mmCIF file of C-alpha atoms in Angstrom:
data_model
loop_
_atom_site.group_PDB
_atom_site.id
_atom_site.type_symbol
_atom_site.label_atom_id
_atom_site.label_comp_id
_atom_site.label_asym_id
_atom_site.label_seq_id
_atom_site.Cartn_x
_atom_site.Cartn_y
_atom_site.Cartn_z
ATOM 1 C CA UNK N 958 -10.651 33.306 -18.269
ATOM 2 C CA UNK N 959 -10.234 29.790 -16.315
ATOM 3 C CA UNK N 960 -9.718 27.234 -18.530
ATOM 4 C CA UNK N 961 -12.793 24.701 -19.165
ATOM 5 C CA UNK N 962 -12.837 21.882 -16.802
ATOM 6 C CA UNK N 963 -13.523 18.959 -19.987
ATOM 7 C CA UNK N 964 -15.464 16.541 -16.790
ATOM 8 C CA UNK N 965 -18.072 15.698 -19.058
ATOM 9 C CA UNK N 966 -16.908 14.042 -21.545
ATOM 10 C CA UNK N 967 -12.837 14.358 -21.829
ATOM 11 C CA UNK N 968 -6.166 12.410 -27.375
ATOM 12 C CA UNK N 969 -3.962 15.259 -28.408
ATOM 13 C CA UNK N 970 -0.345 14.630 -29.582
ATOM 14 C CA UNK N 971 -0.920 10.969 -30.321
ATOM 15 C CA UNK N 972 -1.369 9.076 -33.301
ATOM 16 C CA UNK N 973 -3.820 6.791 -35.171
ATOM 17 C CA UNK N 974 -3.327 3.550 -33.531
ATOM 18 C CA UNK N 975 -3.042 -0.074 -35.418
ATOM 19 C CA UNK N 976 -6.051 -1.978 -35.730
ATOM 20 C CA UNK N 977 -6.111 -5.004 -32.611
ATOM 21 C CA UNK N 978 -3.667 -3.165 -30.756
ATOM 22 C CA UNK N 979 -6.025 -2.212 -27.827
ATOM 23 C CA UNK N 980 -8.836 -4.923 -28.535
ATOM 24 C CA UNK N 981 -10.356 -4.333 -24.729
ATOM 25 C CA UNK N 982 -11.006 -0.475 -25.683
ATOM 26 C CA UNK N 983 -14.926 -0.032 -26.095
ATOM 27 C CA UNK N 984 -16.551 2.579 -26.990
ATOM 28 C CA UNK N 985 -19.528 3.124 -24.780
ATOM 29 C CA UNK N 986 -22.540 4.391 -26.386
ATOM 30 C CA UNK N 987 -26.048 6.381 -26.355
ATOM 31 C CA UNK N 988 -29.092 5.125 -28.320
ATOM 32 C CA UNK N 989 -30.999 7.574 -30.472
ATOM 33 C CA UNK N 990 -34.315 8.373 -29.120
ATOM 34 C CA UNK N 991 -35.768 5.622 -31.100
ATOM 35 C CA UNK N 992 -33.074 3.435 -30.777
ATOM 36 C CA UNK N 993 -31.904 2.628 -34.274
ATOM 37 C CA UNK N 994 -28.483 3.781 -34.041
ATOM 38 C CA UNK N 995 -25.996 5.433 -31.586
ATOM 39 C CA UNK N 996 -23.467 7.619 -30.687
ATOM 40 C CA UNK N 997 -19.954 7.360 -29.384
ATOM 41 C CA UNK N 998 -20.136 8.874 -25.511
ATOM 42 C CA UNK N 999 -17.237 7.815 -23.737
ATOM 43 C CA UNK N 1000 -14.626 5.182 -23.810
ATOM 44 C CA UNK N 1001 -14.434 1.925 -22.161
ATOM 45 C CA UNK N 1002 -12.238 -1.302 -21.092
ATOM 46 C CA UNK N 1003 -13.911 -5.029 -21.527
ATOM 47 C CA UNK N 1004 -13.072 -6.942 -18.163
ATOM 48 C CA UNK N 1005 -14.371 -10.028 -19.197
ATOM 49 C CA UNK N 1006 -16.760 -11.855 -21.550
ATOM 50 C CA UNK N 1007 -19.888 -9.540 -19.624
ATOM 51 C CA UNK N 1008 -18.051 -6.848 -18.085
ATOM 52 C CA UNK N 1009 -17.259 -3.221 -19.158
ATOM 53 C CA UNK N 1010 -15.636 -1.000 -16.914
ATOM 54 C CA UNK N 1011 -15.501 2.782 -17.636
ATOM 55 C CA UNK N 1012 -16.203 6.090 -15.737
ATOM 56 C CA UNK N 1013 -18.990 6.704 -13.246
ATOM 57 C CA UNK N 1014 -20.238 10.451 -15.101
ATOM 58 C CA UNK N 1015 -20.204 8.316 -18.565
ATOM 59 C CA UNK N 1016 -23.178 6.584 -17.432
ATOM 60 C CA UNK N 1017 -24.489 8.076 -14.220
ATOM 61 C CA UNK N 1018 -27.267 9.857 -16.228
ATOM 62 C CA UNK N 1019 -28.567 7.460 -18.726
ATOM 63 C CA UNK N 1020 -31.173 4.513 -17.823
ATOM 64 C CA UNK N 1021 -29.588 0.851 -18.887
ATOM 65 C CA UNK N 1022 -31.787 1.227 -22.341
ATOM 66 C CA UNK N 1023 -30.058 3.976 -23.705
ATOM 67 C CA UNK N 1024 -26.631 2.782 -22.976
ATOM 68 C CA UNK N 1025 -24.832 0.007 -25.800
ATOM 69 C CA UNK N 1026 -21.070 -0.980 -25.930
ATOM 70 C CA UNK N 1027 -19.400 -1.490 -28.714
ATOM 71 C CA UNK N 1028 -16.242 -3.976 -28.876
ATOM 72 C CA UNK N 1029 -13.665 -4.155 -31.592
ATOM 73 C CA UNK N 1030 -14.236 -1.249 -32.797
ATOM 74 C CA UNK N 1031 -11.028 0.750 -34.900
ATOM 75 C CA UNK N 1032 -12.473 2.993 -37.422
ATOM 76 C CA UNK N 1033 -15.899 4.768 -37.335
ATOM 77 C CA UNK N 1034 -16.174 5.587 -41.013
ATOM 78 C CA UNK N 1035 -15.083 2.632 -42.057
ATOM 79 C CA UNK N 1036 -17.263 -0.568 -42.110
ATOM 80 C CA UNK N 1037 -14.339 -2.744 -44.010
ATOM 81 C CA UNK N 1038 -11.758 -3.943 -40.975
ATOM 82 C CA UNK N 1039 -9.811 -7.405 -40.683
ATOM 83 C CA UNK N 1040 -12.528 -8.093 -38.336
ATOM 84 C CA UNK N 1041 -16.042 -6.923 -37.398
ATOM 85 C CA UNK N 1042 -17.179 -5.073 -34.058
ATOM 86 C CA UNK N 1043 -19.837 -6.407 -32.195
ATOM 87 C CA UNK N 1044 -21.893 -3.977 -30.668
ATOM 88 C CA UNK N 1045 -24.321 -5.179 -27.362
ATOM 89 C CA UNK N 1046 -27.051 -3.806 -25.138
ATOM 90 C CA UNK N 1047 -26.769 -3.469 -21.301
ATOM 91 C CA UNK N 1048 -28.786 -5.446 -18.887
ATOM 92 C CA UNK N 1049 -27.058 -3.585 -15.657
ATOM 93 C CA UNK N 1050 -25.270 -0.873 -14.336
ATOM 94 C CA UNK N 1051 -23.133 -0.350 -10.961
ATOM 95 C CA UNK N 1052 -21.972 3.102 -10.408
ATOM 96 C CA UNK N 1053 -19.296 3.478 -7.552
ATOM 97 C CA UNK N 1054 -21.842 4.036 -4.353
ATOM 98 C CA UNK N 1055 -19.387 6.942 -3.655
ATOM 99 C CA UNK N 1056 -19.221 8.309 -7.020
ATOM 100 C CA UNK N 1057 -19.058 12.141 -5.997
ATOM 101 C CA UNK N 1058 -20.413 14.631 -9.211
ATOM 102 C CA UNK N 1059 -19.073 17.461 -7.635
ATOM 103 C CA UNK N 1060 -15.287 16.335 -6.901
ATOM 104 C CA UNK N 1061 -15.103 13.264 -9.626
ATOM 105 C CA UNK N 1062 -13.919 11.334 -6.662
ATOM 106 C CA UNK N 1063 -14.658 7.436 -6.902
ATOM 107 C CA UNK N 1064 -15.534 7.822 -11.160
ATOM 108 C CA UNK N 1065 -16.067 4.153 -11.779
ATOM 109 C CA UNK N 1066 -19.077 2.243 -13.339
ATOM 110 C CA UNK N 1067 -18.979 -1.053 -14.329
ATOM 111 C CA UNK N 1068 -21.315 -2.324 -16.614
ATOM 112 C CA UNK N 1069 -22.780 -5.816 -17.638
ATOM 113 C CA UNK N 1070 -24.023 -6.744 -21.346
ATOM 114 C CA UNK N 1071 -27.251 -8.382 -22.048
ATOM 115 C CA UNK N 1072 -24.813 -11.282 -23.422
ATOM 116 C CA UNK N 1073 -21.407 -12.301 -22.973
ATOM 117 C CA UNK N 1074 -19.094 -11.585 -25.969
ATOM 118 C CA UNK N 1075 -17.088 -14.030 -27.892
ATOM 119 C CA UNK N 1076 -13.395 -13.093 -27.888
ATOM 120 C CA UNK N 1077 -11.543 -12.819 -30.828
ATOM 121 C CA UNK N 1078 -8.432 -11.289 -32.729
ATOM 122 C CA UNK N 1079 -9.790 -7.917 -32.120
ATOM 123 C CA UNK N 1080 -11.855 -8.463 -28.937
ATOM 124 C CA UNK N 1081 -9.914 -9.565 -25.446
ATOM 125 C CA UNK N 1082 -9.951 -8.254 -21.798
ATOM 126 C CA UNK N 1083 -7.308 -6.539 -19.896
ATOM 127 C CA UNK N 1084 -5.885 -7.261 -16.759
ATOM 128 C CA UNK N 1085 -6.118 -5.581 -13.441
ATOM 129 C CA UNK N 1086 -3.051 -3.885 -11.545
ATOM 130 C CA UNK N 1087 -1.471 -5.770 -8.836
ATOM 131 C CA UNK N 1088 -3.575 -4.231 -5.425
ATOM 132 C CA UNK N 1089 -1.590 -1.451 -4.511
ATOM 133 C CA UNK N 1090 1.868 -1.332 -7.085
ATOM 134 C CA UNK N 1091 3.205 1.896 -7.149
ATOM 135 C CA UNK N 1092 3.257 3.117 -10.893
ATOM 136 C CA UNK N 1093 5.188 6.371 -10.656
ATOM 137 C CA UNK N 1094 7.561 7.173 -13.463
ATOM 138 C CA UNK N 1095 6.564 4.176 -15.251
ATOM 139 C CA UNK N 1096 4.549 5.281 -18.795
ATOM 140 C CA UNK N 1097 1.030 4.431 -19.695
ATOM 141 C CA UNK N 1098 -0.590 4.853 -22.318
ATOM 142 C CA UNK N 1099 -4.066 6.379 -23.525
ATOM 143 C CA UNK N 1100 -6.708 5.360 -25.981
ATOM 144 C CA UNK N 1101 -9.898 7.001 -27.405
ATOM 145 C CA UNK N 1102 -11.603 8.666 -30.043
ATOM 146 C CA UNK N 1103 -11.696 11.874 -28.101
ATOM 147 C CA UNK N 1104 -10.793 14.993 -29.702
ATOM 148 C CA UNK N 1105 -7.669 15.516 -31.688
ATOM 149 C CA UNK N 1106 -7.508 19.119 -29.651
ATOM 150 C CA UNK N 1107 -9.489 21.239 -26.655
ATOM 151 C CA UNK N 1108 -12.732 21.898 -28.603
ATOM 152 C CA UNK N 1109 -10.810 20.385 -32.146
ATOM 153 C CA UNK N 1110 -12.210 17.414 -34.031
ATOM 154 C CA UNK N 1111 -13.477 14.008 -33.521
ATOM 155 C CA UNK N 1112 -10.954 11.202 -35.213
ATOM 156 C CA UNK N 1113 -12.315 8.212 -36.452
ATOM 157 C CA UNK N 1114 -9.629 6.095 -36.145
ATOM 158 C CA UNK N 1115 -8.869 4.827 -31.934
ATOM 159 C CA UNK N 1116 -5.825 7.256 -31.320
ATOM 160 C CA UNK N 1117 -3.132 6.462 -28.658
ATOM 161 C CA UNK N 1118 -0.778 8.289 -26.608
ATOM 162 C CA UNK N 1119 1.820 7.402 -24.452
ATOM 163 C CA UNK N 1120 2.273 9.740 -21.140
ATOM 164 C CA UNK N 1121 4.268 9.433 -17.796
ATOM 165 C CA UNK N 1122 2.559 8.520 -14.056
ATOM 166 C CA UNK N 1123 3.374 11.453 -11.809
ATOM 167 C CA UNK N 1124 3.138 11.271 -7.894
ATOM 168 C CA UNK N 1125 -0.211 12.668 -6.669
ATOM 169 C CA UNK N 1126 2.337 15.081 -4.720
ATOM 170 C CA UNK N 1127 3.999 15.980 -8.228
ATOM 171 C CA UNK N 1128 0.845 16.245 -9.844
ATOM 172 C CA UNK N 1129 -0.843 19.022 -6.985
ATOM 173 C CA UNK N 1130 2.437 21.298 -7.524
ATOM 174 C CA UNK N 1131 2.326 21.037 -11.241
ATOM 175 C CA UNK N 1132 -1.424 22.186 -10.793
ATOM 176 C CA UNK N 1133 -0.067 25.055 -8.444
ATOM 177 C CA UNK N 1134 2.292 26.355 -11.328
ATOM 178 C CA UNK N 1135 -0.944 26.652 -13.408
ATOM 179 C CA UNK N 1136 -2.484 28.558 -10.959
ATOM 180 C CA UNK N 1137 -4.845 26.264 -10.078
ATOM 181 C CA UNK N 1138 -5.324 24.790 -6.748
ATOM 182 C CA UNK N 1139 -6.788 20.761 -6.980
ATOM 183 C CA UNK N 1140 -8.019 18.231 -4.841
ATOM 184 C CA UNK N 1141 -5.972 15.088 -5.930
ATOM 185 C CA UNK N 1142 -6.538 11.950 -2.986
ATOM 186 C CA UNK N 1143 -4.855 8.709 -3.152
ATOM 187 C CA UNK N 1144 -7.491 7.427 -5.180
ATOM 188 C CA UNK N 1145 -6.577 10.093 -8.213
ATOM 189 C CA UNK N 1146 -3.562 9.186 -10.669
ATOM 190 C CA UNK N 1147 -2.252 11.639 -12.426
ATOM 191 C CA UNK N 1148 -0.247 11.155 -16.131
ATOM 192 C CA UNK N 1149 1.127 14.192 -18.215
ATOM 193 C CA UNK N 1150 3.687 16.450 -19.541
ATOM 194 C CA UNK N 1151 5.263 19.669 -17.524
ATOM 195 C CA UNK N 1152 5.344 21.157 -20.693
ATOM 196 C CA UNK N 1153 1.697 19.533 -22.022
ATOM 197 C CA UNK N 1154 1.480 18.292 -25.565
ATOM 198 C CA UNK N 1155 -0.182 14.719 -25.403
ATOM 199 C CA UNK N 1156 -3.410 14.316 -22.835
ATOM 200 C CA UNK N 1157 -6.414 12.967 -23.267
ATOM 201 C CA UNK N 1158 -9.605 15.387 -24.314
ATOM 202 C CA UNK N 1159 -13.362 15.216 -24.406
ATOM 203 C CA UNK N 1160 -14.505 12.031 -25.650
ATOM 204 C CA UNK N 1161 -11.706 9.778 -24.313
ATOM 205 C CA UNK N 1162 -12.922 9.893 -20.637
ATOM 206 C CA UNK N 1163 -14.292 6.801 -19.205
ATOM 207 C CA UNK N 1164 -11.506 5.021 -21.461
ATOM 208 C CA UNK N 1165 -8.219 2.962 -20.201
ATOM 209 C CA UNK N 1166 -4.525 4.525 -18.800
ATOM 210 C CA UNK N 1167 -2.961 0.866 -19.908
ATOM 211 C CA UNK N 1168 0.416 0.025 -18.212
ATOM 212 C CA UNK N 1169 3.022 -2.951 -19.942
ATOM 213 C CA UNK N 1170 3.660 -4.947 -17.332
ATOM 214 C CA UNK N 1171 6.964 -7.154 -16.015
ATOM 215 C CA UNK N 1172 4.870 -9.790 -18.024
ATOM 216 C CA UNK N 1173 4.914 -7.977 -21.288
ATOM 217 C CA UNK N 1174 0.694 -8.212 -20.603
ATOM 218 C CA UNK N 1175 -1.279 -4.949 -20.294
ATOM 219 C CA UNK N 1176 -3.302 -4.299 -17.053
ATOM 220 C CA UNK N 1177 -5.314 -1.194 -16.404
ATOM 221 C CA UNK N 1178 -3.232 1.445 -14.476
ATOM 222 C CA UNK N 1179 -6.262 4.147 -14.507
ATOM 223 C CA UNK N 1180 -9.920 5.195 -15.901
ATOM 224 C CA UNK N 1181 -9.665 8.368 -17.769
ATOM 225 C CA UNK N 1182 -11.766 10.894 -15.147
ATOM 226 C CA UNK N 1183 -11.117 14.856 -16.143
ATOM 227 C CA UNK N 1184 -9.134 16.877 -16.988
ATOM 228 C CA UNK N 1185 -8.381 20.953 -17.510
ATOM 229 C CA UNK N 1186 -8.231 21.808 -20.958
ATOM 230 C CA UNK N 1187 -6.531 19.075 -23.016
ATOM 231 C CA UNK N 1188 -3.032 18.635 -23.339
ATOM 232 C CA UNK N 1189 -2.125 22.080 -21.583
ATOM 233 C CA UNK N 1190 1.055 22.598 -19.445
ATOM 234 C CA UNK N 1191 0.928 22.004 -16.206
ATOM 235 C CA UNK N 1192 -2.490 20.149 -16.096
ATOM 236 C CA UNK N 1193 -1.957 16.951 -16.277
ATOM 237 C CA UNK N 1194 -5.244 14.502 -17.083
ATOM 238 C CA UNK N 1195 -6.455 12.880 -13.800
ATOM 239 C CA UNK N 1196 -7.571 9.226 -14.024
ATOM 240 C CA UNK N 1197 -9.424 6.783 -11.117
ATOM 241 C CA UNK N 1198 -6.154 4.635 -9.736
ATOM 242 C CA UNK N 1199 -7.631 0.939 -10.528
ATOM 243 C CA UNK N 1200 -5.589 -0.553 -8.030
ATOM 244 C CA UNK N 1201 -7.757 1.239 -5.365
ATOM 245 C CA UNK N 1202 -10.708 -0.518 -6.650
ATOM 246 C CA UNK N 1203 -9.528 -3.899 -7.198
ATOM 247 C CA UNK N 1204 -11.409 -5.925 -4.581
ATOM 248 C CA UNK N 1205 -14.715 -3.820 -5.483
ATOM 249 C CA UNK N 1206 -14.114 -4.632 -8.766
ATOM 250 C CA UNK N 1207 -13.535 -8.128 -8.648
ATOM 251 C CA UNK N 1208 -16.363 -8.542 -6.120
ATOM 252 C CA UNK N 1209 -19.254 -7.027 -8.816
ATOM 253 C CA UNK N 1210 -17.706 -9.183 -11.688
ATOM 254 C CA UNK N 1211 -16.863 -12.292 -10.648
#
């Protein structure tokens, strides 16, 4: 049986992470069909006091009215944190023009809140890569409330895993020895184990790959695309490369 391709949603072998560690993680949202409450969909990465970033499929389908963001969020079930998250409607959405449904190729959407957001201790953007920096063998890691294992259950505390950045080149063999043969362009990043054990999973897709820079400051290596399975070996999780998409990026935002 092939395994399930996890492209609609998409941390295993992580570990709850600290409250403010990742305060530009969001957790992108779906009203309720009447709109009193809503429902974690995807994750997210806060650009700037209006911008959220996160995959094209986490959004593709749903008008602006059903979509909210929610900032500073840690814990789900708990409503007692340091500080409070602060949870926003959207006003507009910009899918990549290229997004492709059938190949995941160009999975980007950015989107704008109806008003900007106040930073604080638990609330801050990230940084974008340098335009084209080469990020093989260097670590990144992943964040999400995705599932704890393929088809396993939803945390409620923001998990985090660190995995390595393979070559594209790397990351089509590794595919091979899973017998599996995958379209990975330049515009792909790939991050995993040989031997599996910490991935992303359903739920964390849309969500950041966040690199440590020279600077000791975070910038955002990848969007969390798809993924085979979760945490398999062999099948790396496949991410959008950000540094591809600076300029488009910077031109919608700023």
């Amino acid at each position: 049986m092939l395994a399930e391709i996890s492209r609609g949603e998409r941390i295993v072998g992580g570990n709850n992470s600290k409250f403010g560690s990742w305060p530009w993680q969001v957790s992108v949202r779906r009203t309720s069909f009447f709109g009193f409450s809503s429902t974690h969909r995807c994750g997210g990465a806060l650009l700037n006091e209006l911008w959220v970033i996160t995959a094209g499929h986490c959004v593709e389908d749903l008008l602006v009215s059903q979509i909210r963001m929610r900032m500073g969020e840690f814990d789900f079930s708990s409503v007692q944190e340091p500080y409070p998250f602060v949870e926003r409607g959207v006003n507009k959405k910009i899918v990549h023009p290229k997004y492709n449904f059938f190949t995941y190729e160009y999975d980007l959407a950015l989107v704008r809140l109806e008003e900007p957001i106040t930073f604080q201790p638990n609330i801050a953007p990230i940084c974008l890569p340098a335009m084209d920096e080469s990020l093989i063998g260097q670590n990144g890691t992943v964040t999400g409330w995705g599932r704890l294992s393929e088809g396993g259950t939803l945390p409620s505390m923001l998990q985090q895993v660190t995995v390595p950045i393979v070559s594209n080149d790397k990351c089509k063999d590794m595919f091979l020895k899973a017998g599996r043969h995958e379209y990975i362009p330049d515009i792909f990043m790939c991050a995993g184990f040989e031997e599996g054990g910490r991935d992303s999973c359903q739920g964390d897709s849309g969500g950041p790959l966040q690199i440590r820079g020279r600077d000791g400051k975070y910038f955002l290596g990848g969007i969390i695309s798809w993924g085979i399975g979760c945490a398999e070996a062999n099948l790396p999780g496949v991410c959008t490369r950000i540094s591809k998409f600076t300029s488009w990026i910077l031109e919608n935002v700023t």
